[in-house]
Amino acid sequence: MAEKILVTGGAGYIGSHSVLELIEAGYEPVVIDNFHNAIRGSNGLPESLIRVQEIVGKKIEFVELDLLDRAGLNSLFLKHKFSAVIHFAGLKAVGESVKKPLLYYKVNLIGTIQLLEVMNSHGVKKIVFSSSATVYGDPKYLPLDEKHPVGECTNPYGKTKYFLEQIIQDQCKAEGEWKAILLRYFNPVGAHVSGRFGEDPQGIPNNLMPYVSQVAVGRFKHLNVFGNDYNTPDGTGVRDYIHIVDLAKGHIAALKKLHASNGCKIYNLGTGVGYSVLQMVVAMEKASGKKVPYKMAPRREGDVATCYADPTVAAADLGWKAEYGLDRMCEDLWRWQSLNPRGFSKDS
Ligand code: UFG
């Protein structure tokens, strides 16, 4: 029988791509999501998962549930025998977290602690957790390996990721049966090759590539480049962009490892290669055949100049490495964006 995996936040960008990979790898995901960032489809299901269902040709079990709803979580764990949890759910907008710290601490910290408690009381003691390269703060050296110091985060969102890493590690130390893998994501971009589902930020995108693709599709006139006086080859910020499908596959590798490992392990999910903002603009112009006009703007507070991963530990331990290059990331992003200019809400 297929292993049942609880996927929190499974209707979101990383979640939905991971749900597809889970099904293709023979797992049975049960998805929970509170819908705060997901578009509801005609039958009440999130549109992202409806499209994943179309692609895999299978029904996906989905429950609308917030992690702060303890009773709801309890009944879910009574109904299903999960072998592990992949925990994506949480708030993730850096700027918003500065304005609403209490909200971020409540949702991300209390929501996760409640999930861990309910897991514990039902004897489910394996978790893969969505962390972020943001825990490294301003890099003291590059590439960033997992031993780089963590915790000097400049915003509440980043701090929640750091705190949760500590909390999960402490729980693994306290109870020997617990097994956890913390995945530190670099910058996921792109979409599933079908062009049927992808990232659908609500309102003005905070992140570079959704913004760039929305300029290419004509929703915005130009991109603001946040700073061109960094100590980088062309003065603009450098990041480690990773194809979302590669990132999703990292979770399957982590799940497999989880069963065979002990305690808490930490892995970077990145490519090891950094590209500047302007290189990303050129790559998107090439993939889309559209012009992406841009204007230089002041630096964005809290941004670092350069950030890229040392992905060798994930390769050695998980047998996972990113396979798709920059051209493919942009081609797949463009397919999704051009087929769905308004995301999930009003396409076709
Ligand atoms: N950028 C622009 N213009 C924009 C948006 C971004 O020039 O409109 C630049 C940024 O200044 C930065 C680069 O593009 O140099 C990437 O910015 P993103 O916002 O796409 O990504 P960040 O690296 O800032 O942040 C991402 C995630 C965070 C996570 C962090 C971890 O959004 O959640 O990576 O390093 F914490």
Coordinates of C-alpha atoms in Angstrom, one line a residue, residues 42 53 64 92 132 138 156 182 186 188 215 229 234 245 309 312 316-318 325:
S42 CA -15.2 25.6 -9.5
Q53 CA -5.1 16.1 -10.6
E64 CA -9.3 22.8 4.0
K92 CA 6.4 34.0 3.6
S132 CA 15.2 28.9 3.7
D138 CA 24.5 38.2 5.2
P156 CA 10.5 38.3 11.4
L182 CA 15.3 20.7 7.3
F186 CA 17.5 29.0 -2.3
P188 CA 12.8 28.6 -6.6
V215 CA 6.5 42.5 -17.2
D229 CA 25.9 49.3 -6.7
D234 CA 27.3 43.9 -12.9
V245 CA 10.6 20.8 -10.2
A309 CA 24.5 27.4 -2.2
T312 CA 27.4 19.0 -2.2
A316 CA 26.3 13.1 -1.2
D317 CA 23.6 12.2 1.4
L318 CA 20.4 12.4 -0.5
G325 CA 19.6 25.1 -16.0

